[in-house]
């Protein structure tokens, strides 16, 4: 049952409360679907954009990189703003800005206009995602209700990622590349009309915004994503790559020291004091790396080796999306009611590792049903188990006033892991291809093998850091969790 005490309102009748909870889940998951769709949909349209606007390759990649850079680097700041200023307000502002930026993208007449609009889209997405996720977690109490909501959230994310390939191909082919962006404003307008019906929530405002911490973490993550993108494009020995990565280390170190001394830190380090939460965040970093790489290389393999069209590739990824949706919504929450968080997360990582190992056996003459489909489905089943479970571990036990930040930690770890993983895997695949006479398959095989190793590493971290013992005497497990919980009750400072 949702907790409405934060609004200071009398308890709602059960039927009305249920309808309100479903509205929250539906609207928030719709926003997540649009964000995930827009993150990937533009990839299919890039050749058409390049031809019409006359963009050189160096500028073209900024249509993707600019969005990812703004989105990934501003997530923590967006999450903190949602906590301080109000989640519904930040969600509405982010959606409005996203719709305006989408319109600017669709009407762009020059490359620089499109790139700037994409950066604004990413910044708006960084406001929407943590605000939406924290609304989801604060509206649904810890336990079965929140588990169900987070499972639907993750299923929506997977559906958006796969739908992007198919929808992007169809829109670009029949309506032109501008339709990829112009489809957003009407959808955003509909969502904005429904936002006032969401619970207002309670601002944790009183505190001031930690401007220094926000600047340090934002520029640090931006430097990391830019450095990795530059390394993937120009090599990791290029001066600009080295400078960006060194700057990322210095800024991140400065952020940690600044947060320790800040009276009202943007990221209270107490939220990271719990080993189980740190383990879940580390697992999300590694899972993000695997997901970015496996979709990327599976798509390339099907198109460049098996000869699939972009639309056919999107359809071929359909079974993996269906698997994630079914496992997340029907399987994971039932398993969590019977088994510990640790057991379910380890099972998910085992499936992910098995799927990547299967894909590592691909050959030039293999077929989709035998070589690709089983690996996709196994990986997807693991994702359906692991992502909702990790999101529960990261957000549970966190006080309501920090839920925006907790949601941002989850998304930031996934996005940062994706940037790091794709850079590492792409570099390794390119080296293997060059070392084997230009064999693309050898490069793809190595990328899947490395991803298998990342899954094993994540499983080791989870096995060592998450406990299956009952919470210590005098502490409290999150409501609705199994008796033998995998997550120790958070220390008082983090609650």
PDB file of N, CA and C in Angstrom, residues 132-166:
ATOM      1  N   UNK A 132      11.459  10.606 -11.847  1.00  0.00           N
ATOM      2  CA  UNK A 132      10.446   9.579 -12.095  1.00  0.00           C
ATOM      3  C   UNK A 132      10.672   8.358 -11.212  1.00  0.00           C
ATOM      4  N   UNK A 133      11.923   7.905 -11.136  1.00  0.00           N
ATOM      5  CA  UNK A 133      12.211   6.709 -10.345  1.00  0.00           C
ATOM      6  C   UNK A 133      11.950   6.948  -8.864  1.00  0.00           C
ATOM      7  N   UNK A 134      12.279   8.138  -8.362  1.00  0.00           N
ATOM      8  CA  UNK A 134      12.040   8.416  -6.944  1.00  0.00           C
ATOM      9  C   UNK A 134      10.549   8.557  -6.653  1.00  0.00           C
ATOM     10  N   UNK A 135       9.771   9.060  -7.612  1.00  0.00           N
ATOM     11  CA  UNK A 135       8.315   9.080  -7.447  1.00  0.00           C
ATOM     12  C   UNK A 135       7.786   7.650  -7.358  1.00  0.00           C
ATOM     13  N   UNK A 136       8.368   6.780  -8.158  1.00  0.00           N
ATOM     14  CA  UNK A 136       7.944   5.379  -8.147  1.00  0.00           C
ATOM     15  C   UNK A 136       8.236   4.733  -6.796  1.00  0.00           C
ATOM     16  N   UNK A 137       9.432   4.981  -6.251  1.00  0.00           N
ATOM     17  CA  UNK A 137       9.818   4.324  -5.001  1.00  0.00           C
ATOM     18  C   UNK A 137       9.130   4.930  -3.784  1.00  0.00           C
ATOM     19  N   UNK A 138       8.866   6.240  -3.802  1.00  0.00           N
ATOM     20  CA  UNK A 138       8.206   6.857  -2.651  1.00  0.00           C
ATOM     21  C   UNK A 138       6.703   6.627  -2.655  1.00  0.00           C
ATOM     22  N   UNK A 139       6.121   6.377  -3.807  1.00  0.00           N
ATOM     23  CA  UNK A 139       4.683   6.117  -3.893  1.00  0.00           C
ATOM     24  C   UNK A 139       4.361   4.671  -3.555  1.00  0.00           C
ATOM     25  N   UNK A 140       5.328   3.770  -3.764  1.00  0.00           N
ATOM     26  CA  UNK A 140       5.119   2.348  -3.479  1.00  0.00           C
ATOM     27  C   UNK A 140       5.995   1.947  -2.294  1.00  0.00           C
ATOM     28  N   UNK A 141       5.362   1.459  -1.238  1.00  0.00           N
ATOM     29  CA  UNK A 141       6.085   1.100  -0.021  1.00  0.00           C
ATOM     30  C   UNK A 141       7.043  -0.051  -0.283  1.00  0.00           C
ATOM     31  N   UNK A 142       8.140  -0.098   0.497  1.00  0.00           N
ATOM     32  CA  UNK A 142       9.107  -1.183   0.370  1.00  0.00           C
ATOM     33  C   UNK A 142       8.415  -2.526   0.547  1.00  0.00           C
ATOM     34  N   UNK A 143       8.821  -3.480  -0.253  1.00  0.00           N
ATOM     35  CA  UNK A 143       8.200  -4.795  -0.213  1.00  0.00           C
ATOM     36  C   UNK A 143       7.572  -5.134  -1.542  1.00  0.00           C
ATOM     37  N   UNK A 144       6.462  -5.850  -1.519  1.00  0.00           N
ATOM     38  CA  UNK A 144       5.850  -6.378  -2.738  1.00  0.00           C
ATOM     39  C   UNK A 144       5.446  -5.269  -3.708  1.00  0.00           C
ATOM     40  N   UNK A 145       4.862  -4.177  -3.188  1.00  0.00           N
ATOM     41  CA  UNK A 145       4.395  -3.104  -4.070  1.00  0.00           C
ATOM     42  C   UNK A 145       5.555  -2.468  -4.826  1.00  0.00           C
ATOM     43  N   UNK A 146       6.639  -2.165  -4.105  1.00  0.00           N
ATOM     44  CA  UNK A 146       7.782  -1.531  -4.773  1.00  0.00           C
ATOM     45  C   UNK A 146       8.481  -2.518  -5.707  1.00  0.00           C
ATOM     46  N   UNK A 147       8.577  -3.770  -5.295  1.00  0.00           N
ATOM     47  CA  UNK A 147       9.200  -4.778  -6.158  1.00  0.00           C
ATOM     48  C   UNK A 147       8.469  -4.866  -7.499  1.00  0.00           C
ATOM     49  N   UNK A 148       7.141  -4.855  -7.424  1.00  0.00           N
ATOM     50  CA  UNK A 148       6.331  -4.935  -8.637  1.00  0.00           C
ATOM     51  C   UNK A 148       6.548  -3.700  -9.514  1.00  0.00           C
ATOM     52  N   UNK A 149       6.547  -2.523  -8.892  1.00  0.00           N
ATOM     53  CA  UNK A 149       6.721  -1.282  -9.648  1.00  0.00           C
ATOM     54  C   UNK A 149       8.089  -1.221 -10.324  1.00  0.00           C
ATOM     55  N   UNK A 150       9.130  -1.613  -9.594  1.00  0.00           N
ATOM     56  CA  UNK A 150      10.477  -1.585 -10.165  1.00  0.00           C
ATOM     57  C   UNK A 150      10.643  -2.634 -11.263  1.00  0.00           C
ATOM     58  N   UNK A 151       9.954  -3.758 -11.139  1.00  0.00           N
ATOM     59  CA  UNK A 151      10.003  -4.779 -12.194  1.00  0.00           C
ATOM     60  C   UNK A 151       9.391  -4.233 -13.483  1.00  0.00           C
ATOM     61  N   UNK A 152       8.260  -3.529 -13.355  1.00  0.00           N
ATOM     62  CA  UNK A 152       7.622  -2.942 -14.538  1.00  0.00           C
ATOM     63  C   UNK A 152       8.521  -1.860 -15.130  1.00  0.00           C
ATOM     64  N   UNK A 153       9.163  -1.083 -14.267  1.00  0.00           N
ATOM     65  CA  UNK A 153      10.094  -0.030 -14.712  1.00  0.00           C
ATOM     66  C   UNK A 153      11.210  -0.628 -15.566  1.00  0.00           C
ATOM     67  N   UNK A 154      11.824  -1.707 -15.088  1.00  0.00           N
ATOM     68  CA  UNK A 154      12.918  -2.316 -15.831  1.00  0.00           C
ATOM     69  C   UNK A 154      12.433  -2.957 -17.128  1.00  0.00           C
ATOM     70  N   UNK A 155      11.241  -3.541 -17.103  1.00  0.00           N
ATOM     71  CA  UNK A 155      10.682  -4.109 -18.329  1.00  0.00           C
ATOM     72  C   UNK A 155      10.457  -3.018 -19.369  1.00  0.00           C
ATOM     73  N   UNK A 156       9.996  -1.864 -18.917  1.00  0.00           N
ATOM     74  CA  UNK A 156       9.777  -0.736 -19.821  1.00  0.00           C
ATOM     75  C   UNK A 156      11.085  -0.267 -20.438  1.00  0.00           C
ATOM     76  N   UNK A 157      12.149  -0.235 -19.625  1.00  0.00           N
ATOM     77  CA  UNK A 157      13.462   0.169 -20.125  1.00  0.00           C
ATOM     78  C   UNK A 157      13.927  -0.764 -21.243  1.00  0.00           C
ATOM     79  N   UNK A 158      13.790  -2.061 -21.034  1.00  0.00           N
ATOM     80  CA  UNK A 158      14.199  -3.031 -22.044  1.00  0.00           C
ATOM     81  C   UNK A 158      13.362  -2.907 -23.306  1.00  0.00           C
ATOM     82  N   UNK A 159      12.064  -2.711 -23.135  1.00  0.00           N
ATOM     83  CA  UNK A 159      11.178  -2.581 -24.293  1.00  0.00           C
ATOM     84  C   UNK A 159      11.535  -1.351 -25.119  1.00  0.00           C
ATOM     85  N   UNK A 160      11.854  -0.249 -24.451  1.00  0.00           N
ATOM     86  CA  UNK A 160      12.220   0.969 -25.167  1.00  0.00           C
ATOM     87  C   UNK A 160      13.498   0.821 -25.956  1.00  0.00           C
ATOM     88  N   UNK A 161      14.477   0.126 -25.375  1.00  0.00           N
ATOM     89  CA  UNK A 161      15.761  -0.054 -26.052  1.00  0.00           C
ATOM     90  C   UNK A 161      15.615  -0.847 -27.342  1.00  0.00           C
ATOM     91  N   UNK A 162      14.823  -1.922 -27.316  1.00  0.00           N
ATOM     92  CA  UNK A 162      14.649  -2.748 -28.506  1.00  0.00           C
ATOM     93  C   UNK A 162      13.706  -2.091 -29.508  1.00  0.00           C
ATOM     94  N   UNK A 163      12.644  -1.479 -29.003  1.00  0.00           N
ATOM     95  CA  UNK A 163      11.689  -0.826 -29.903  1.00  0.00           C
ATOM     96  C   UNK A 163      12.351   0.287 -30.699  1.00  0.00           C
ATOM     97  N   UNK A 164      13.409   0.887 -30.134  1.00  0.00           N
ATOM     98  CA  UNK A 164      14.085   1.992 -30.814  1.00  0.00           C
ATOM     99  C   UNK A 164      14.602   1.575 -32.183  1.00  0.00           C
ATOM    100  N   UNK A 165      15.141   0.359 -32.280  1.00  0.00           N
ATOM    101  CA  UNK A 165      15.713  -0.095 -33.551  1.00  0.00           C
ATOM    102  C   UNK A 165      14.609  -0.244 -34.595  1.00  0.00           C
ATOM    103  N   UNK A 166      13.500  -0.882 -34.217  1.00  0.00           N
ATOM    104  CA  UNK A 166      12.404  -1.111 -35.156  1.00  0.00           C
ATOM    105  C   UNK A 166      11.700   0.197 -35.501  1.00  0.00           C
TER     106      UNK A 166
END
